[in-house]
PDB file of C-alpha atoms in Angstrom:
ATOM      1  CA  UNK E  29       0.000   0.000   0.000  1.00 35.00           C
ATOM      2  CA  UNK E  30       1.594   3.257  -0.997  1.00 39.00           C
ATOM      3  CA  UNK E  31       0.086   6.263   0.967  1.00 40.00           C
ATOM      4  CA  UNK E  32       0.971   8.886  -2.066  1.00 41.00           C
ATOM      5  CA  UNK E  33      -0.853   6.901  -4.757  1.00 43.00           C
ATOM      6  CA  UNK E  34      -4.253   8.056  -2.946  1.00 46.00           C
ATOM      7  CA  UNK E  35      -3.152  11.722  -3.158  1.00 49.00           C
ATOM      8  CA  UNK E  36      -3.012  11.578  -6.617  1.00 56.00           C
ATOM      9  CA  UNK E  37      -6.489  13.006  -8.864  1.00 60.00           C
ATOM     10  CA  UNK E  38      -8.514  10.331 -10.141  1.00 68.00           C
ATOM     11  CA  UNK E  39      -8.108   9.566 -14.243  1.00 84.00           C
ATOM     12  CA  UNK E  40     -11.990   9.128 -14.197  1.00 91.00           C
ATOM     13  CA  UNK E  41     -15.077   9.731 -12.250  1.00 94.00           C
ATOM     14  CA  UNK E  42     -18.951   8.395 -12.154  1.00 96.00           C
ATOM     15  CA  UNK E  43     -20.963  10.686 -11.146  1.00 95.00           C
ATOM     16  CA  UNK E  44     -24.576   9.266 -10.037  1.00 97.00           C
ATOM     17  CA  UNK E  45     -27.687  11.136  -9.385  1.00 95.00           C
ATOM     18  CA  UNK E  46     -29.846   8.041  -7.461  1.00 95.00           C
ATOM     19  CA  UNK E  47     -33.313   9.251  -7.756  1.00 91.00           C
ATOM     20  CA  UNK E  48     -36.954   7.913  -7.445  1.00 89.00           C
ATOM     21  CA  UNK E  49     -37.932   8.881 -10.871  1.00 89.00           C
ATOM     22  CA  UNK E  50     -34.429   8.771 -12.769  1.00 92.00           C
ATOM     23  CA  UNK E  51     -31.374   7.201 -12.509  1.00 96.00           C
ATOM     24  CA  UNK E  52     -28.883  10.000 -14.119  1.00 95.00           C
ATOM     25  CA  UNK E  53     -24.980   8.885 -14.830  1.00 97.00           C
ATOM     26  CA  UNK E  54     -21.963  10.145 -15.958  1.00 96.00           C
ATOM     27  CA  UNK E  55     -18.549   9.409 -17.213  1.00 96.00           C
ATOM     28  CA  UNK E  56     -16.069  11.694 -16.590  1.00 93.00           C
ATOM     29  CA  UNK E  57     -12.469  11.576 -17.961  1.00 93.00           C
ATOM     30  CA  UNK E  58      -9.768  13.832 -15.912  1.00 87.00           C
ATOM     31  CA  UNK E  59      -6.940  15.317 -17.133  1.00 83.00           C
ATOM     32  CA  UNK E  60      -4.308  18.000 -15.036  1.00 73.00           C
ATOM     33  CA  UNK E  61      -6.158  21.121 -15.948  1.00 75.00           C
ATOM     34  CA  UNK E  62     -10.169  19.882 -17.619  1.00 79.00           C
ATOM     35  CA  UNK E  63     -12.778  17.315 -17.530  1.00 84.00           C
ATOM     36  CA  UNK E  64     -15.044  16.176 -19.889  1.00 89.00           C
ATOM     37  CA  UNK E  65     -17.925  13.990 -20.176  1.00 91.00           C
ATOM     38  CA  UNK E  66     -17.441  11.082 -22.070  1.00 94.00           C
ATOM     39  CA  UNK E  67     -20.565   9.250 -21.112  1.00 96.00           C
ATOM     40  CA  UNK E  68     -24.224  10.519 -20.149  1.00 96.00           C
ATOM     41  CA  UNK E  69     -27.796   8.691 -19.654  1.00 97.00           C
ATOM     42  CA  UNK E  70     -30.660   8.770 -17.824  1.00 95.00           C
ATOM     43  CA  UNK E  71     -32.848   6.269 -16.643  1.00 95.00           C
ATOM     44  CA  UNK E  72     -36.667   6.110 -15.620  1.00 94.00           C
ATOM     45  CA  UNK E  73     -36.511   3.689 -12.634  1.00 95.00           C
ATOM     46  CA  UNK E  74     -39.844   4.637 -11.014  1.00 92.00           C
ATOM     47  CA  UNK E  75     -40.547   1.392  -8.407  1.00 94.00           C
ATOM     48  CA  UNK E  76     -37.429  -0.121  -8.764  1.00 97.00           C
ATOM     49  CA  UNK E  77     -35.866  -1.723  -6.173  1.00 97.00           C
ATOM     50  CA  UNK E  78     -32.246  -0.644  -4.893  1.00 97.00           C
ATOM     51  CA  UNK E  79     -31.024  -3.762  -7.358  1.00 97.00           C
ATOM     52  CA  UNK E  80     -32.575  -3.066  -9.614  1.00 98.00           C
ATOM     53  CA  UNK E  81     -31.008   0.124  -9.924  1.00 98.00           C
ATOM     54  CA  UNK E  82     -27.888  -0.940  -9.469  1.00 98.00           C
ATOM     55  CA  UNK E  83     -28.197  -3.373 -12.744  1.00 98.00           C
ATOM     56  CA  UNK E  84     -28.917  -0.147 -14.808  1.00 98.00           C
ATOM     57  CA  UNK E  85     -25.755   1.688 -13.314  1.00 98.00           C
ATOM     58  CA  UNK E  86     -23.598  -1.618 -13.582  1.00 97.00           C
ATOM     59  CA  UNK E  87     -25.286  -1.691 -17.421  1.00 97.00           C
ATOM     60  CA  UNK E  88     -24.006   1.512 -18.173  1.00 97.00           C
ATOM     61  CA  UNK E  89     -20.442   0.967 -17.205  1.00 97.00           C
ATOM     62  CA  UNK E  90     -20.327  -2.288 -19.313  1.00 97.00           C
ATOM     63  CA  UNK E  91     -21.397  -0.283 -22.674  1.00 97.00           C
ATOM     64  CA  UNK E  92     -19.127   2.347 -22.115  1.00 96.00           C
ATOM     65  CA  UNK E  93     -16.225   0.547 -20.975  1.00 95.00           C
ATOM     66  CA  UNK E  94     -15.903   2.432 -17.838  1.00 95.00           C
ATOM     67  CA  UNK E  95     -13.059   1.638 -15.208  1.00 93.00           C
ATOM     68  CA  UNK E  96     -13.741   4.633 -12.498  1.00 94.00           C
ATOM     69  CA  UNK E  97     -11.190   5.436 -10.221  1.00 92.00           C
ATOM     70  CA  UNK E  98     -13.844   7.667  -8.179  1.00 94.00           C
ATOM     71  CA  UNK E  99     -17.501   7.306  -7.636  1.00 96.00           C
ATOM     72  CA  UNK E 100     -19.262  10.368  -7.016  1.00 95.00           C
ATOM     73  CA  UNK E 101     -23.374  10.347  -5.649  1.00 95.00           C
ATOM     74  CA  UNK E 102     -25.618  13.259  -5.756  1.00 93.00           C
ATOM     75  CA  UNK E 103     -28.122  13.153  -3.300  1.00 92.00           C
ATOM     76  CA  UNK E 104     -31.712  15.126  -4.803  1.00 89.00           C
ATOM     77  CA  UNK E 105     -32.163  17.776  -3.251  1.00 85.00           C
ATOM     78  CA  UNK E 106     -35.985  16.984  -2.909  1.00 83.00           C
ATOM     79  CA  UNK E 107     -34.976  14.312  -0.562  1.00 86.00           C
ATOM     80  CA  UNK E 108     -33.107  17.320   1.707  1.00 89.00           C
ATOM     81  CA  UNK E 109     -33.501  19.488   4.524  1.00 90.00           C
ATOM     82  CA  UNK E 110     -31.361  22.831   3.167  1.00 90.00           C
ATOM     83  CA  UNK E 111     -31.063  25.803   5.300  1.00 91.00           C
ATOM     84  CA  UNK E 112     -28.912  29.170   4.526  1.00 91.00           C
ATOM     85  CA  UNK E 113     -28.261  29.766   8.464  1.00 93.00           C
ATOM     86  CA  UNK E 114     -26.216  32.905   9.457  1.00 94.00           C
ATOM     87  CA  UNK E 115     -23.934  32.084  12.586  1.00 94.00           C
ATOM     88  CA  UNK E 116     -21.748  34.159  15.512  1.00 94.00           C
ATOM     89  CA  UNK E 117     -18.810  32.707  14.433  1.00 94.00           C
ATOM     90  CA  UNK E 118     -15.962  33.003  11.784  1.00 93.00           C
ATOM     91  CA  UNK E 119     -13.986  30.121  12.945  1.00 94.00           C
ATOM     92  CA  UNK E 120     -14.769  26.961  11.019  1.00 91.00           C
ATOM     93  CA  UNK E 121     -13.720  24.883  13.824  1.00 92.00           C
ATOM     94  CA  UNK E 122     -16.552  26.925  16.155  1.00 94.00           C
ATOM     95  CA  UNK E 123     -19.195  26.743  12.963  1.00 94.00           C
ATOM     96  CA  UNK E 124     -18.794  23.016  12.820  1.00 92.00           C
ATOM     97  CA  UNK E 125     -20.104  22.852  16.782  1.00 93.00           C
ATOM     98  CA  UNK E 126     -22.879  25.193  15.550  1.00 93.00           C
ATOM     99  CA  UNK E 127     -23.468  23.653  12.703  1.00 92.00           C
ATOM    100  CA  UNK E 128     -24.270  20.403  14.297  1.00 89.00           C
ATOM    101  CA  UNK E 129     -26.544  21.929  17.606  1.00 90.00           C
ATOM    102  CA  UNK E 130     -28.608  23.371  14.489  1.00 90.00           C
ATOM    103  CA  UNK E 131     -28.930  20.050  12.003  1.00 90.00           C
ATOM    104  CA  UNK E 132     -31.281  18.918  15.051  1.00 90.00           C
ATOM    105  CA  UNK E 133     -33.538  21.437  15.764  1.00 91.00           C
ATOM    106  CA  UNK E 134     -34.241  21.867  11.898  1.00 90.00           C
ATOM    107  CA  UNK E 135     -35.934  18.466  11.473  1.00 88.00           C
ATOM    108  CA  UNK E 136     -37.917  16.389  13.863  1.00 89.00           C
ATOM    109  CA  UNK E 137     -35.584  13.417  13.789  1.00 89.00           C
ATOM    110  CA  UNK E 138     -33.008  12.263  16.664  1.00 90.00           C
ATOM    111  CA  UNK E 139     -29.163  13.368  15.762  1.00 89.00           C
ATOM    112  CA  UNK E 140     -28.224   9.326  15.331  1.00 92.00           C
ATOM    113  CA  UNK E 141     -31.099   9.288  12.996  1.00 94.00           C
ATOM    114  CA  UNK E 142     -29.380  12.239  10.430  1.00 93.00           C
ATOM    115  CA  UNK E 143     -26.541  13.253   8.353  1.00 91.00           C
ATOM    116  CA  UNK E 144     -24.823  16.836   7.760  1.00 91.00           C
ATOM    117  CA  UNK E 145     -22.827  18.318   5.738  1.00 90.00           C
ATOM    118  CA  UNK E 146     -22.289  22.248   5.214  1.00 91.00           C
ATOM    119  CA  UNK E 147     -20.090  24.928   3.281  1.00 88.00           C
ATOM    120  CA  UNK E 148     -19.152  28.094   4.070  1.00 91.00           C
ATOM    121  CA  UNK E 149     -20.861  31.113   1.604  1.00 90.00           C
ATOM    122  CA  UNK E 150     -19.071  34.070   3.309  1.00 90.00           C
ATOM    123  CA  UNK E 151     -18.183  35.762   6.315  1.00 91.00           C
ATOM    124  CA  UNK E 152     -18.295  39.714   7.473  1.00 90.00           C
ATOM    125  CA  UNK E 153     -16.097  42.172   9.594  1.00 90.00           C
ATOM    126  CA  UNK E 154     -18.583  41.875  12.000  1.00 92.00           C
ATOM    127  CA  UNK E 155     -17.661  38.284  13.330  1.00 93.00           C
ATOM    128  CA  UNK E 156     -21.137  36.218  11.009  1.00 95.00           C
ATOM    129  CA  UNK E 157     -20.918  33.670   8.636  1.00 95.00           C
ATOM    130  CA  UNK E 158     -23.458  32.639   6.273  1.00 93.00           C
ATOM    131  CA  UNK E 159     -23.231  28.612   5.227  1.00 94.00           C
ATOM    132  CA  UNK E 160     -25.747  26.317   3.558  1.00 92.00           C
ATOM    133  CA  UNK E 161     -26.271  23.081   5.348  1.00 92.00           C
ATOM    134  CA  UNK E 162     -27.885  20.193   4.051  1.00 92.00           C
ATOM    135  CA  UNK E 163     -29.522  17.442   6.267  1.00 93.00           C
ATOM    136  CA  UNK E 164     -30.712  14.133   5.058  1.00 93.00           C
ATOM    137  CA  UNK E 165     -32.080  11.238   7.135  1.00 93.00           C
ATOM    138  CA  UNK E 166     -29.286   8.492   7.265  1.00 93.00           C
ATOM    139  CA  UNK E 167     -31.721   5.544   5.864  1.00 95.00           C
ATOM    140  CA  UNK E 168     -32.185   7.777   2.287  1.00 93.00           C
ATOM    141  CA  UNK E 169     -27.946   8.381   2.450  1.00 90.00           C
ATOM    142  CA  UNK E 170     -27.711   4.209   3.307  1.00 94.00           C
ATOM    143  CA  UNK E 171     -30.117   3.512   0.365  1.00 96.00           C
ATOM    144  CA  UNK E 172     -27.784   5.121  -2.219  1.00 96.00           C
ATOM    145  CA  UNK E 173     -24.305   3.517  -0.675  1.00 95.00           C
ATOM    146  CA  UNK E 174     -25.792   0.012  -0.529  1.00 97.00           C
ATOM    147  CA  UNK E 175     -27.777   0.588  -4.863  1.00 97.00           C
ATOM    148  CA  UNK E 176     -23.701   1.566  -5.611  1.00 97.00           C
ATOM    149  CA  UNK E 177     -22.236  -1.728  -3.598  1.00 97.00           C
ATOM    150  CA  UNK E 178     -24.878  -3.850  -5.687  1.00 97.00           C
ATOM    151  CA  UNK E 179     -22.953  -2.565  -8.085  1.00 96.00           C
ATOM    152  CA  UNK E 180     -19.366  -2.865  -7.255  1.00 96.00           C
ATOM    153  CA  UNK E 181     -19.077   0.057  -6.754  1.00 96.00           C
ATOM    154  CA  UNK E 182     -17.255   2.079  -3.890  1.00 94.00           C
ATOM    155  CA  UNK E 183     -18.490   5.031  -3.419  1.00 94.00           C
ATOM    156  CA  UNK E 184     -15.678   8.019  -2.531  1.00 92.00           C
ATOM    157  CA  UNK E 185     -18.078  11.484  -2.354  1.00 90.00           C
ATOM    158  CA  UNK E 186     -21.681  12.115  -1.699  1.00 91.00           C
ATOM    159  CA  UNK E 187     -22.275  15.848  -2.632  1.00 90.00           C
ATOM    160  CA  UNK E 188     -26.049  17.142  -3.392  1.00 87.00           C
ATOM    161  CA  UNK E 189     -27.549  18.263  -6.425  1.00 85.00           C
ATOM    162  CA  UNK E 190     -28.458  21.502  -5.751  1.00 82.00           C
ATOM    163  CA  UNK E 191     -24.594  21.929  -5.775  1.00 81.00           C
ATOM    164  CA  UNK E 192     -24.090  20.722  -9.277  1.00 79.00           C
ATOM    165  CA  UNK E 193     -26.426  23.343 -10.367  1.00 82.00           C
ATOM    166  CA  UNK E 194     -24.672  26.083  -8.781  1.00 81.00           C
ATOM    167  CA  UNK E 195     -21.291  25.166 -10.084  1.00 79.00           C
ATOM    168  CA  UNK E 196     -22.982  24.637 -13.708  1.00 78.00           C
ATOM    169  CA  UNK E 197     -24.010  28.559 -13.572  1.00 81.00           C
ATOM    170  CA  UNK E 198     -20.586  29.542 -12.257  1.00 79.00           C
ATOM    171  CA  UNK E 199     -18.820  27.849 -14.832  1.00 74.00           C
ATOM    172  CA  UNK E 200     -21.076  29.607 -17.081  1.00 73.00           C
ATOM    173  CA  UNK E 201     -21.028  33.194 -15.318  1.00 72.00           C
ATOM    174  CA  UNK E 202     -17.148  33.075 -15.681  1.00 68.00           C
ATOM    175  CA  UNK E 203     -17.627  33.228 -19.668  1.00 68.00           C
ATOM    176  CA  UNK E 204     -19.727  36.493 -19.514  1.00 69.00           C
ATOM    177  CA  UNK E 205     -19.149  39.619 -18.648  1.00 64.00           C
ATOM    178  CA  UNK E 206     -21.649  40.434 -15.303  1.00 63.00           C
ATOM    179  CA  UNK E 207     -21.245  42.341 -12.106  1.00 64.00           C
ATOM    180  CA  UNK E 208     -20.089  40.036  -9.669  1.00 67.00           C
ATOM    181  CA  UNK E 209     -23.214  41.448  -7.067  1.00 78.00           C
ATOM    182  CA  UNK E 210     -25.955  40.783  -9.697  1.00 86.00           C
ATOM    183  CA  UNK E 211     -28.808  38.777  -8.680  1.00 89.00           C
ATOM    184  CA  UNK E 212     -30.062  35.834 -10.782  1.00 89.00           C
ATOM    185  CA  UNK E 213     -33.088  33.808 -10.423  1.00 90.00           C
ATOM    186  CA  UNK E 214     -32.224  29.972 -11.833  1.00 88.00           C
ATOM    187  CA  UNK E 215     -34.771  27.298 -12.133  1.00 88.00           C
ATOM    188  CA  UNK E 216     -33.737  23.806 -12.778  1.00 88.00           C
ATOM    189  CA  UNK E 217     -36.794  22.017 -13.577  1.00 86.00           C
ATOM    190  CA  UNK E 218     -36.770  18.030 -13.034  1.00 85.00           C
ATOM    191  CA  UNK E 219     -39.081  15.314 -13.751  1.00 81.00           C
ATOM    192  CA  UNK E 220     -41.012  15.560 -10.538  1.00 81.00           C
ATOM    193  CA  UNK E 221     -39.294  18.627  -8.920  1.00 84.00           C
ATOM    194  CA  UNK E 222     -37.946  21.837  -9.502  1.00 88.00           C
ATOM    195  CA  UNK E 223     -34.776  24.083  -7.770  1.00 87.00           C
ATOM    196  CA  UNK E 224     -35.907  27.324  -7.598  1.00 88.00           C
ATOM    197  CA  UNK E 225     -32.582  28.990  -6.229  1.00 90.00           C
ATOM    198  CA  UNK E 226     -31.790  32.728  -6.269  1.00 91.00           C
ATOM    199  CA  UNK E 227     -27.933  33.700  -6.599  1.00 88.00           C
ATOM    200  CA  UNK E 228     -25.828  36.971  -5.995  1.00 87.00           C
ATOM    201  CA  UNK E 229     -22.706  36.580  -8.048  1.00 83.00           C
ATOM    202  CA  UNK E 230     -21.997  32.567  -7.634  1.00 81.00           C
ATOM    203  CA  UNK E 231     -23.272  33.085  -4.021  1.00 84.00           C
ATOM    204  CA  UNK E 232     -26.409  30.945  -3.269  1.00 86.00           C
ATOM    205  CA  UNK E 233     -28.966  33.872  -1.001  1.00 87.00           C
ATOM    206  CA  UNK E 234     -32.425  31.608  -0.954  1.00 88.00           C
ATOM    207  CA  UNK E 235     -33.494  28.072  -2.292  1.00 87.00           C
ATOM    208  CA  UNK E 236     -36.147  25.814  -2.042  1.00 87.00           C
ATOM    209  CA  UNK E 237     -37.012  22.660  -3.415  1.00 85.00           C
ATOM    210  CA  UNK E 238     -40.205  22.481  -5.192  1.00 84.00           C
ATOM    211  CA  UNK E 239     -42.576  19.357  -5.383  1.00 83.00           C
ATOM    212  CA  UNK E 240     -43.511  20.660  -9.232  1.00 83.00           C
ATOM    213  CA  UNK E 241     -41.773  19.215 -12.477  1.00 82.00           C
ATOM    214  CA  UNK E 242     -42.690  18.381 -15.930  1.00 82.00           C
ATOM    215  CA  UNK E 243     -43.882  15.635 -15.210  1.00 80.00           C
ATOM    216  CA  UNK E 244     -46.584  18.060 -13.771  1.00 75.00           C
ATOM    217  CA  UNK E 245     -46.706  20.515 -16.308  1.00 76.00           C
ATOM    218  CA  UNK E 246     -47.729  17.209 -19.068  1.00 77.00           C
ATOM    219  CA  UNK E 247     -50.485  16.116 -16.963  1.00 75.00           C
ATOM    220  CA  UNK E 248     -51.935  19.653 -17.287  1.00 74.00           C
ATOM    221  CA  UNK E 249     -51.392  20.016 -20.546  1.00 69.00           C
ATOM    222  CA  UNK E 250     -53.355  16.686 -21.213  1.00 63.00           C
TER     223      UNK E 250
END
């Protein structure tokens, strides 16, 4: 075992988006400076068991001749608790001990019963941070982990959606010319949900998670 070797950047990534609607993947080749997508599909797996799931995602490696060297989940964000919480502090060691007194007053389960995770937006002269903090219940979390081990898969990173999005409009912000204070309403509208998130600069102010999609939007139409 060679300590180094795990400090170096993966070569590839799969990036999974584990819904109840759609199974979303990705390939993603890595080189020292880009990334690109070398492989994309999506799935309708409404009802299907956590096997059953994980025969799609282990189908979709065989036909694209995959060999990941880092497995990357995105939990929906519809299946969140998000906050945008603005705390005393400025010390991330201190906002971590915040951070997790919070996670348990903001749903009604017991603090063995969740998991956290948080990132820091800003902080001001006068001692406040702002961070967003996510909070799912540990059985939805568990129910992804075990759909990738049906698979083979070890999974290194479980980030959230609602993230992707965010970094998808910064990556496109950087190629035009805006004030870097300008607000922006985004909408990403999903099968059976929509992110209805409102940004200043790259900096996330509000979101919520809708229970509205296009799947939705057809039925009315019909």
């Amino acid at each position: 075992w060679n300590p180094l070797a795990q400090l170096a950047p993966p070569k590839s990534m799969l990036i999974l988006e584990i819904g109840d609607e759609w199974l979303k993947m990705a390939g993603v080749s890595v080189a020292s400076k880009s990334r690109k997508i070398t492989s994309l599909d999506a799935e309708s797996v409404h009802g299907f068991s956590e096997m059953e799931k994980s025969t799609k995602i282990a189908a979709f490696i065989r036909k694209h001749s995959l060999k990941p060297s880092k497995v990357i989940i995105l939990h929906p964000s519809q299946s969140l608790t998000t906050r945008i919480l603005s705390l005393p502090s400025t010390d991330l060691n201190e906002i971590k001990d915040i951070v997790g007194l919070q996670a348990v007053k903001q749903t009604p389960y017991a603090k063995e019963e969740i998991s956290t995770g948080f990132h820091l937006i800003d902080s001001d002269p006068t001692g406040y941070s702002r961070v967003f903090l996510a909070i799912s219940h540990r059985d939805v979390a568990s129910s992804f982990f075990r759909t990738a081990e049906f698979a083979n898969l070890s999974t290194d990173q479980i980030n959230i959606s609602l993230e992707g999005v965010r970094s998808w409009f910064e990556i496109g912000l950087s190629k035009e010319k805006k004030a870097v204070d300008e607000v922006t309403l985004l909408l990403d509208i999903d099968a059976v949900s929509t992110e209805f998130l409102i940004l200043q600069g790259t900096r996330m102010i509000f979101n919520r998670s809708l229970s509205f999609g296009i799947k939705h939007l057809e039925e009315r139409e019909s």
